[in-house]
CSV table of C-alpha atoms in Angstrom, one decimal:
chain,number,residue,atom,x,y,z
A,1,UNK,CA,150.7,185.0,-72.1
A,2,UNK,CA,148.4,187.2,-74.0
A,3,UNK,CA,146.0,189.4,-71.7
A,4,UNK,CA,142.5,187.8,-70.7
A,5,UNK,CA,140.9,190.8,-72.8
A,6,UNK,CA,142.4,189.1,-76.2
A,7,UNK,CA,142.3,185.7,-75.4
A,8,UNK,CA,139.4,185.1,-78.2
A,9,UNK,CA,141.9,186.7,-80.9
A,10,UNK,CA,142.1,184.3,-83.6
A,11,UNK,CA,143.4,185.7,-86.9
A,12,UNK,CA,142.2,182.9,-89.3
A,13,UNK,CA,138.7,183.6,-87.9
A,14,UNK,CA,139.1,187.0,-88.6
A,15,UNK,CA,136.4,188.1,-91.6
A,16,UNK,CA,138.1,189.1,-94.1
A,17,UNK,CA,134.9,189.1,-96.6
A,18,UNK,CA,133.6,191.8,-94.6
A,19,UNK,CA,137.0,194.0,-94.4
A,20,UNK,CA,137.6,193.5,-97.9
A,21,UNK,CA,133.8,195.1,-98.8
A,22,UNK,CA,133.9,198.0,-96.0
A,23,UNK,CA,137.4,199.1,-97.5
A,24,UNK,CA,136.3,198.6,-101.0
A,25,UNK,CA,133.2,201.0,-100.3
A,26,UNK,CA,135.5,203.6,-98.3
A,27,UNK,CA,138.0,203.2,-100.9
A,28,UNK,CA,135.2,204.8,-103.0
A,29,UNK,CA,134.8,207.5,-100.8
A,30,UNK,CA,137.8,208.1,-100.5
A,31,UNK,CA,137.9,208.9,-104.6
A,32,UNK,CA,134.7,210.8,-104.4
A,33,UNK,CA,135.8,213.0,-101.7
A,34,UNK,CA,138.8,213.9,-103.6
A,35,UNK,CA,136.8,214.8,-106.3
A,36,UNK,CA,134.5,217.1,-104.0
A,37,UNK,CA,137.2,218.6,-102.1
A,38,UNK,CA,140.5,217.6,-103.0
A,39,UNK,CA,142.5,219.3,-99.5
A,40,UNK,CA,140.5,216.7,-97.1
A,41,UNK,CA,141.3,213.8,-99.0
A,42,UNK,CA,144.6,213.2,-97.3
A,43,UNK,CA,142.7,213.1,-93.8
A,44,UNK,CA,140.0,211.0,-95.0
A,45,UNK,CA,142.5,208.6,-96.2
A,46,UNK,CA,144.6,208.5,-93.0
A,47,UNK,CA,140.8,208.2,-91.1
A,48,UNK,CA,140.3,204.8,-92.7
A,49,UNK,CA,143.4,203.8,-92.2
A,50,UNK,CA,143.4,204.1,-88.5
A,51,UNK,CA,139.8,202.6,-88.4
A,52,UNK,CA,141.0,199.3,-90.3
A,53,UNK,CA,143.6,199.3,-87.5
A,54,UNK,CA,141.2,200.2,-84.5
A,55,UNK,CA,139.0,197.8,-85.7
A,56,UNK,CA,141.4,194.7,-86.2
A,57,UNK,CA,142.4,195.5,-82.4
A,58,UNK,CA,138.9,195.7,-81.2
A,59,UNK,CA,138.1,192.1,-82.9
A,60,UNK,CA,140.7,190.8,-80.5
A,61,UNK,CA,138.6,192.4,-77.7
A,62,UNK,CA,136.4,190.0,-75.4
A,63,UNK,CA,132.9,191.5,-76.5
A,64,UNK,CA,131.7,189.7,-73.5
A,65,UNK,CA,133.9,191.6,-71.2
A,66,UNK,CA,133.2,194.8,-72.4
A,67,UNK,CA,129.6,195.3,-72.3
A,68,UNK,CA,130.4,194.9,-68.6
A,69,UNK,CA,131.2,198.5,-68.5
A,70,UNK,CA,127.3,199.2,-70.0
A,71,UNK,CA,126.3,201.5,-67.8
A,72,UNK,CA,129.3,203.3,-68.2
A,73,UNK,CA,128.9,203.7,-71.9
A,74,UNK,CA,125.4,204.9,-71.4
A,75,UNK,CA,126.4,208.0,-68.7
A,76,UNK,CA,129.3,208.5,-71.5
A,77,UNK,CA,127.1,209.1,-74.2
A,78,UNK,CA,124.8,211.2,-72.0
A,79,UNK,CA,127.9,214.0,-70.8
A,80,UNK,CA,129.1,214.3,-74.7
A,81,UNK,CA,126.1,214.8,-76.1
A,82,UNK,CA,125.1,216.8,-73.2
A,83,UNK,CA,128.6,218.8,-73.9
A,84,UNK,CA,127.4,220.4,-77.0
A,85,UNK,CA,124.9,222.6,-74.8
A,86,UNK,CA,127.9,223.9,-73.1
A,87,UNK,CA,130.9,226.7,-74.4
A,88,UNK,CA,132.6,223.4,-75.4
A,89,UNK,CA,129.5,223.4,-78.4
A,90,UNK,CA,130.4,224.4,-82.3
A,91,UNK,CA,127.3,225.5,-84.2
A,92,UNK,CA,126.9,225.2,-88.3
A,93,UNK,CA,123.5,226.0,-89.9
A,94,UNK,CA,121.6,226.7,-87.3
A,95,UNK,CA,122.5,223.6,-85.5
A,96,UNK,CA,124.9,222.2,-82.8
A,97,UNK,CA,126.0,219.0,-83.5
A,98,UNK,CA,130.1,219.1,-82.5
A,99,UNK,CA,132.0,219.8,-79.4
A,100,UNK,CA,136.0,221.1,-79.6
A,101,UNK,CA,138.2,219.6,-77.5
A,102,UNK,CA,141.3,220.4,-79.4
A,103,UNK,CA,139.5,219.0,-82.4
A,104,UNK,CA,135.8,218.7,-83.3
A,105,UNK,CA,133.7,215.4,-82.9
A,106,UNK,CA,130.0,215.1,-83.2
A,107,UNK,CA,129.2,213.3,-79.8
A,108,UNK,CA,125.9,211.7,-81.2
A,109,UNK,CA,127.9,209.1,-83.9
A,110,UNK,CA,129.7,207.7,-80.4
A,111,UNK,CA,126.5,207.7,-79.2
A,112,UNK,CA,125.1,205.1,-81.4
A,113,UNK,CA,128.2,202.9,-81.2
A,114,UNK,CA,127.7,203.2,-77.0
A,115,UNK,CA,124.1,202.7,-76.7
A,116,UNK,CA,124.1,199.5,-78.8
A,117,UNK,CA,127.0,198.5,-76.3
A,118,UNK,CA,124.6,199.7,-73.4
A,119,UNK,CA,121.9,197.7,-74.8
A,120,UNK,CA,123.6,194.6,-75.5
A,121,UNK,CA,124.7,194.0,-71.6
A,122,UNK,CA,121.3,195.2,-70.7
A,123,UNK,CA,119.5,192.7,-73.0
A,124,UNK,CA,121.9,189.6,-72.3
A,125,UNK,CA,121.5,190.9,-68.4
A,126,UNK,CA,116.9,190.3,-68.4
A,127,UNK,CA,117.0,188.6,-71.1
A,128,UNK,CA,114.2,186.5,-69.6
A,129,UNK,CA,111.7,189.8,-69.1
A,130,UNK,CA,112.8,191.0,-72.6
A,131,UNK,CA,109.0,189.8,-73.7
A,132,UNK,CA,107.4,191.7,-70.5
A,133,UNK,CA,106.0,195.1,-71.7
A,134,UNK,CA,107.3,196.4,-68.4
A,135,UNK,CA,110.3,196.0,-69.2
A,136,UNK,CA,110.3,196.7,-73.1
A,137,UNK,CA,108.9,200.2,-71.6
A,138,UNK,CA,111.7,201.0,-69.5
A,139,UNK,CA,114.3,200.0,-72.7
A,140,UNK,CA,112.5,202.5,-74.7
A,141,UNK,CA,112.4,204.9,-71.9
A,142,UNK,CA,116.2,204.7,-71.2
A,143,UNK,CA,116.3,205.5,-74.9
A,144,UNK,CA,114.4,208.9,-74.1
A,145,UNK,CA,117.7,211.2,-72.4
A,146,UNK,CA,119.7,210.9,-75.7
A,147,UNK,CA,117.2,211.1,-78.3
A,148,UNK,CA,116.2,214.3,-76.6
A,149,UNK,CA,119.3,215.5,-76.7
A,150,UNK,CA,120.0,214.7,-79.9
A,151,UNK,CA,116.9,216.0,-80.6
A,152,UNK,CA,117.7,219.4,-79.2
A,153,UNK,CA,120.8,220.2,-81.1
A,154,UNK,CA,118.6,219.9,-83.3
A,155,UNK,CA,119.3,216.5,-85.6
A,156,UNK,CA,116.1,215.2,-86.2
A,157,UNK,CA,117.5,212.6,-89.1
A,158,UNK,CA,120.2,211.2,-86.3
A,159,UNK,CA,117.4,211.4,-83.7
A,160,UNK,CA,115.3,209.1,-85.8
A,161,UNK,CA,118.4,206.9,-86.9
A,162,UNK,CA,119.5,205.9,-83.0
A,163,UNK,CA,115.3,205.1,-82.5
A,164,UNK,CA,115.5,202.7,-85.5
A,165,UNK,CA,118.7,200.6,-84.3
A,166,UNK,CA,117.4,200.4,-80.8
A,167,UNK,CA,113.7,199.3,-82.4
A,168,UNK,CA,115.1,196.9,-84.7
A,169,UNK,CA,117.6,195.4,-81.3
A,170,UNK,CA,114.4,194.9,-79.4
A,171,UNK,CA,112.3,193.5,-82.6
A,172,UNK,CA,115.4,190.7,-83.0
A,173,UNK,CA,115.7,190.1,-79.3
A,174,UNK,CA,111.7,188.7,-79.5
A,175,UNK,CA,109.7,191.5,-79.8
A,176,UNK,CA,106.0,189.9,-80.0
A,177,UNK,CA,104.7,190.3,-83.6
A,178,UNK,CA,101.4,191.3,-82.4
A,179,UNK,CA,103.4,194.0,-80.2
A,180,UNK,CA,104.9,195.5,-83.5
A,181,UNK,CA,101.9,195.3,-85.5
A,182,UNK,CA,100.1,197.3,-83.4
A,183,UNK,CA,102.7,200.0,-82.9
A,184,UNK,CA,102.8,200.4,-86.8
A,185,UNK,CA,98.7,200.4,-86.7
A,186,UNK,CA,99.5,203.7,-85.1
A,187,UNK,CA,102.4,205.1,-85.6
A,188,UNK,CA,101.9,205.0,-90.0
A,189,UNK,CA,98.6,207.3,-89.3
A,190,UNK,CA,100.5,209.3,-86.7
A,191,UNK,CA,103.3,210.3,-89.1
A,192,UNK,CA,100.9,211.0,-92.1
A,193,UNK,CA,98.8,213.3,-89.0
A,194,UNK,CA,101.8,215.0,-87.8
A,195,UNK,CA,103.4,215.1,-91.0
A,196,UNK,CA,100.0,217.3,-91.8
A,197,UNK,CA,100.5,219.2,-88.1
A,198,UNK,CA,104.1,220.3,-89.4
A,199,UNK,CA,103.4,221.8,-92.2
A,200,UNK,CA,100.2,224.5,-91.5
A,201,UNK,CA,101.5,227.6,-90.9
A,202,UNK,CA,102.3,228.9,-87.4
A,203,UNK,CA,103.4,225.0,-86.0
A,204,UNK,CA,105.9,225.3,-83.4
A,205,UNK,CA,106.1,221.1,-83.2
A,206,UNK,CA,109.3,221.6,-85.2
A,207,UNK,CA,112.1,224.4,-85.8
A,208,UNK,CA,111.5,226.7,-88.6
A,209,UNK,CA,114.2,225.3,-90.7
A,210,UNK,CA,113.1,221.5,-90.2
A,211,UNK,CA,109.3,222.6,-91.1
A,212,UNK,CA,110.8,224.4,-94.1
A,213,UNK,CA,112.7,220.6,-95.7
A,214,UNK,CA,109.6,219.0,-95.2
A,215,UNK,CA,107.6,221.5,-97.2
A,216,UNK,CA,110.3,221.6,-99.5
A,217,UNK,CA,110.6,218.0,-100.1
A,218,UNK,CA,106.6,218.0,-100.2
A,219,UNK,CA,106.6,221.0,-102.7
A,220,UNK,CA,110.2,221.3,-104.1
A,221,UNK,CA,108.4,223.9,-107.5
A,222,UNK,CA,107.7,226.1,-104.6
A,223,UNK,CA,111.6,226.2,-102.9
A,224,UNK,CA,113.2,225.7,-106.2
A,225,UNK,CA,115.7,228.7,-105.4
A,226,UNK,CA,116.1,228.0,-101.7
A,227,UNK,CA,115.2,225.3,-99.6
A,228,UNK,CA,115.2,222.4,-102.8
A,229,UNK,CA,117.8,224.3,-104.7
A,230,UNK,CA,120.4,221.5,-103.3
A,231,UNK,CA,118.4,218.4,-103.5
A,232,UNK,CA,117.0,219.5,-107.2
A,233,UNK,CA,120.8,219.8,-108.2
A,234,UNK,CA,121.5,216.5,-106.8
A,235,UNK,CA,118.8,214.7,-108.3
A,236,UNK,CA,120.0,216.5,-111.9
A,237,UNK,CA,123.6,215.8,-111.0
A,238,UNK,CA,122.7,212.2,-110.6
A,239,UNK,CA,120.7,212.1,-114.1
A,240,UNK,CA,123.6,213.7,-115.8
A,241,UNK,CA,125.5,210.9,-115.1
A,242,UNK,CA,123.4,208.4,-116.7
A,243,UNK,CA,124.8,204.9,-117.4
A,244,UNK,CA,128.6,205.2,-117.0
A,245,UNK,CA,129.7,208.8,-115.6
A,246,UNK,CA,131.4,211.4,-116.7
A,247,UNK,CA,134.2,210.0,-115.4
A,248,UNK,CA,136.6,210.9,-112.3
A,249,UNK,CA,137.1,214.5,-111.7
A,250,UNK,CA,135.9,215.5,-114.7
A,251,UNK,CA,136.5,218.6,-116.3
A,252,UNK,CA,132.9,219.5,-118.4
A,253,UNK,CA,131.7,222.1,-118.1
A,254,UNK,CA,128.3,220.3,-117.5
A,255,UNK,CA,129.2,218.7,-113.9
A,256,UNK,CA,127.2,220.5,-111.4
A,257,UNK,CA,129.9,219.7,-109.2
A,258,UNK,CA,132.8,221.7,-110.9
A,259,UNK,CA,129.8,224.4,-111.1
A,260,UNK,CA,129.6,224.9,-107.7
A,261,UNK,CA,125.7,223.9,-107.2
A,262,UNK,CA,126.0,221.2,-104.9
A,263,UNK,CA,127.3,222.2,-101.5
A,264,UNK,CA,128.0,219.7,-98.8
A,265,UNK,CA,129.3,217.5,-101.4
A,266,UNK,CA,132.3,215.9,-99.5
A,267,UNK,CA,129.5,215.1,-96.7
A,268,UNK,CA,125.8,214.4,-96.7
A,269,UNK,CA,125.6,214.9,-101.0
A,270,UNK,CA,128.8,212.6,-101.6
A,271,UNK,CA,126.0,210.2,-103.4
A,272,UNK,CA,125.7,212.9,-105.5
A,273,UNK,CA,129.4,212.7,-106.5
A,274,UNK,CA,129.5,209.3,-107.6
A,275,UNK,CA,126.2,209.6,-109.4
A,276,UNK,CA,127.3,212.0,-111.7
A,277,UNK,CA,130.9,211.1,-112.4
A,278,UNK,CA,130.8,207.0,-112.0
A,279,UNK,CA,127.2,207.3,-113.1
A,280,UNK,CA,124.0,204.0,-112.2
A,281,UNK,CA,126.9,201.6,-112.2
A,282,UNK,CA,129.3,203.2,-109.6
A,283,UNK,CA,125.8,204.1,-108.1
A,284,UNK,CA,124.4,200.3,-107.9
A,285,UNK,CA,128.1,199.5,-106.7
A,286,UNK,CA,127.9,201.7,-103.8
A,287,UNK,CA,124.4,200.5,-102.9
A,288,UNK,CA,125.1,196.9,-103.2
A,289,UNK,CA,128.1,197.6,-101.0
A,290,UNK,CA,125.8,199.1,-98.4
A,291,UNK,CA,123.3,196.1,-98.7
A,292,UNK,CA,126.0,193.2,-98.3
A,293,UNK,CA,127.8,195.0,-95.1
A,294,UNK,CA,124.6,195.0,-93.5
A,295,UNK,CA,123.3,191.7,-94.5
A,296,UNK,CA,126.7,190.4,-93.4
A,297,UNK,CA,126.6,191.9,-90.3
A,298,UNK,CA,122.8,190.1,-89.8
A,299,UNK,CA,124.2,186.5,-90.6
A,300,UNK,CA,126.8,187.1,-87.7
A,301,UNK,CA,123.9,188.0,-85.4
A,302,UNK,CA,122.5,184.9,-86.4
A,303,UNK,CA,125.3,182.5,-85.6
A,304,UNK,CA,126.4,184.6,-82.3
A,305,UNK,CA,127.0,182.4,-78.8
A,306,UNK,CA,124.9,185.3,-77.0
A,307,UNK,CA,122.2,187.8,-76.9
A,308,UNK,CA,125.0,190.3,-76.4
A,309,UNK,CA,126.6,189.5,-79.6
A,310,UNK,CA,123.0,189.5,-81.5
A,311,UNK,CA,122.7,193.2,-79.9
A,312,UNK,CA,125.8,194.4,-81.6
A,313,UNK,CA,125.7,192.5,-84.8
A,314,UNK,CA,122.3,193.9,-85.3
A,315,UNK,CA,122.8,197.2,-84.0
A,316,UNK,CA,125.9,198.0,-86.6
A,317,UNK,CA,124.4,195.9,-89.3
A,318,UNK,CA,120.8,198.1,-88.8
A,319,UNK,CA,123.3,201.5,-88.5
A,320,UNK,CA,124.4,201.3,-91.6
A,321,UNK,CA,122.4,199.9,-93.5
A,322,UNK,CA,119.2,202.5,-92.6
A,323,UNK,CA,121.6,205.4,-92.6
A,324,UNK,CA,122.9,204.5,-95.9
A,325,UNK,CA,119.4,204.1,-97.4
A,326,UNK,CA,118.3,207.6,-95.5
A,327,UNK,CA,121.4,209.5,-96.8
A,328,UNK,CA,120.6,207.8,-100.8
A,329,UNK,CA,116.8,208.6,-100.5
A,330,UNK,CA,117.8,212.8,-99.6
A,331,UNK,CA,120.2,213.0,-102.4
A,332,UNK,CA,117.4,211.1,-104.8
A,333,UNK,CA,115.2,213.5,-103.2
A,334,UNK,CA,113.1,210.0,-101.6
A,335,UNK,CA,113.0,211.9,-98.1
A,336,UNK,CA,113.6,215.1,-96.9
A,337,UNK,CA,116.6,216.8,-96.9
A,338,UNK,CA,117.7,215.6,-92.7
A,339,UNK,CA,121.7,215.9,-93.4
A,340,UNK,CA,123.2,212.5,-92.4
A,341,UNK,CA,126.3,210.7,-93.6
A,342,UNK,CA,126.6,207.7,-95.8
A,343,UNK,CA,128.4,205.5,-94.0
A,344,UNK,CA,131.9,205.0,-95.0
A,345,UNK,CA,131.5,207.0,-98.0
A,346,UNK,CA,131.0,210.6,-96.3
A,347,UNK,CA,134.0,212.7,-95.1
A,348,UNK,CA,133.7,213.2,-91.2
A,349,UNK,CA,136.6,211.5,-89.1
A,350,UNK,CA,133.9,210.8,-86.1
A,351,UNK,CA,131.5,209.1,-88.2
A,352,UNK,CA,134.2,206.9,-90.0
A,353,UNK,CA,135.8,205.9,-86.7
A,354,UNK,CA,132.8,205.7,-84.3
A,355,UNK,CA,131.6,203.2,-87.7
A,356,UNK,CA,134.9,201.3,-87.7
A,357,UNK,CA,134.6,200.4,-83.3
A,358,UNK,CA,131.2,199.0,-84.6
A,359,UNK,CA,132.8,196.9,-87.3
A,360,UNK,CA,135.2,195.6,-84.6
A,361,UNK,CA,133.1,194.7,-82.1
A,362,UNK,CA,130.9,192.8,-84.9
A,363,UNK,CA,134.5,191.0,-86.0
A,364,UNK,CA,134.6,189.9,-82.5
A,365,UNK,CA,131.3,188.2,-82.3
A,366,UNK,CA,132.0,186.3,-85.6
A,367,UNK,CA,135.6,185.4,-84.3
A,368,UNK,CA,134.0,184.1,-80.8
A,369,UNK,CA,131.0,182.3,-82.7
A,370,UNK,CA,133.8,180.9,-85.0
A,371,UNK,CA,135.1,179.3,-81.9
A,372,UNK,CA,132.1,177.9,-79.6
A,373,UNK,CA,132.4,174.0,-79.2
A,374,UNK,CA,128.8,173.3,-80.0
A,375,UNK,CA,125.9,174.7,-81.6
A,376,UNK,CA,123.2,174.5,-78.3
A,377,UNK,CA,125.5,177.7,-77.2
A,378,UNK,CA,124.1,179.6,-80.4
A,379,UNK,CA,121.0,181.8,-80.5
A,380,UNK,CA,118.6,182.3,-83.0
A,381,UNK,CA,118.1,185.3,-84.9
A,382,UNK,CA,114.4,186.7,-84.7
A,383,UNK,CA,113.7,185.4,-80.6
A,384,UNK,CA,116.5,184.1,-78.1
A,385,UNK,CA,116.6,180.7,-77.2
């Protein structure tokens, strides 16, 4: 008899559409990485395929039976993030972002796979005061100890990553319109204000460094040999490539990339990689890839049995899809320059695995919705029924 855990394993409900597309994108990473830095493709490979394997076991998993353990995950994702402040912490660039424990993970990608869990049981637990402000407060609130910490490492791009999946969970799980509309009546004029705060000399609202991308995104003529040097060889790397590429691992002499002028290449500039050597169609592939993941992951919210499965659904589909637009938009030179992966693209073995648990626990809510007896135990997507 097969454990209560895995009694919802069904493997012809298994979605296969959506395994095929997440390996087909880390399949290019895997070539782009190669390309970047040839010694870590090996790992890279043998990262995805132990996250095709954690996440076919995980889509036997009762999601319902999990999120049990919510408050669990939260206090988890509070001691390893709060690890990094401790000897335990690895700093790079004037950040602190990974802990070593025998090897080095960055605590804040588990983070966003445990909070969504967290918020899931928490949702599906008050579901009926979901629409209260009271209790829409004390969601964001509990929100507040990791983004602070997150915060502090600092990783401002991550920080504001984990606040747009946990926004976007609360706007699906019936957020009032009127609600949401007010908050962006504010918080658009806020930005542009603080935005304007950041960048007059003397601030102390954000590190030096972080203050320094923002004027460099804002005046990249002025940082040309220092703070934009790497996003205004990305954005010509990209150009170079025009239509086609100039093919895999190219040998020109013109690749930026064999150069040496893009650093980070294997991580947060991988974009970069593909734009220049598969060129705007390898480009439009990756981005297309991105876009039906996510959307994917949003039509199994739809057609979950519970709010808990609508939480995670949501909560991946959001993660990668906003993550993968924020890391496209720095390479393009769209945003700032906030150093964040693209999601299954990117080398990192946290950020590939910690993506892979999402992807399993959103198999799992397809594979149970697959299997409800009647449609009045569905929710709808946009308010909960």
């Amino acid at each position: 008899m097969r454990h209560r855990l895995f009694q919802t394993f069904a493997p012809k409900h298994l979605d296969f559409i959506l395994l095929a597309l997440i390996a087909l994108l880390n399949g290019i990473g895997v070539a782009a990485i190669g390309s970047a830095e040839h010694d870590l493709q090996g790992k890279q490979i043998e990262g995805m395929i132990l996250g095709l394997v954690v996440a076919i076991v995980l889509s036997g998993l009762d999601y319902r039976r999990v999120v049990r353990f919510s408050w669990l995950y939260y206090l988890l994702s509070i001691i390893l993030l709060a690890l990094i402040f401790t000897p335990l912490g690895v700093s790079r660039d004037d950040a602190t972002r990974w802990i070593n424990v025998g090897m080095q993970i960055q605590p804040s990608e588990f983070a966003k796979i445990l909070l969504i869990l967290f918020y899931a049981k928490f949702i599906m637990t008050y579901k009926s005061r979901m629409k209260q402000y009271v209790w829409i407060s004390l969601c964001l609130l509990l929100a507040v100890p990791p983004l602070l910490l997150i915060y502090k490492e600092p990783d401002l791009s991550t920080t504001i990553m984990v606040f747009i999946i946990i926004a976007v969970i609360l706007f699906v799980c019936g957020l009032s319109y009127r609600l949401v509309t007010g908050i962006l009546v504010v918080t658009i004029p806020s930005l542009i204000v603080f935005i304007n705060l950041v960048t007059q000399e003397g601030s102390t609202l954000l590190n030096d460094y972080q203050r320094g991308r923002i004027l460099a995104w804002l005046h990249p003529e002025d940082y040309a040999t220092t703070l934009a040097y790497q996003t205004m060889n990305s954005i010509m790397a990209i150009g170079s490539g025009q239509l086609m590429g100039k093919g895999y691992n190219t040998n020109e002499i013109s690749s930026l990339l064999n150069s040496g002028y893009i650093s980070e290449s294997q991580t947060d500039f991988i974009f970069t990689v593909i734009g220049e050597e598969f060129g705007f169609v390898g480009s439009s592939i990756v981005v297309i890839l991105l876009m039906l993941i996510a959307i994917r992951c949003f039509f199994i919210a739809r057609s979950a049995r519970d709010e808990a499965g609508v939480v995670i659904a949501t909560g991946v589909g959001t993660w990668i899809g906003f993550q993968g637009f924020m890391n496209i938009a720095v390479a393009t030179g769209i945003l700032p320059n906030t150093g964040i992966p693209l999601p299954f693209v990117s080398y990192g073995l946290t950020s590939l695995l910690s993506l892979y648990i999402g992807i399993g626990f959103v198999l799992n809510v397809r594979m149970q919705s697959m299997q409800k007896t009647s449609k009045s135990e569905g929710i709808h997507f946009g308010g909960m029924t």
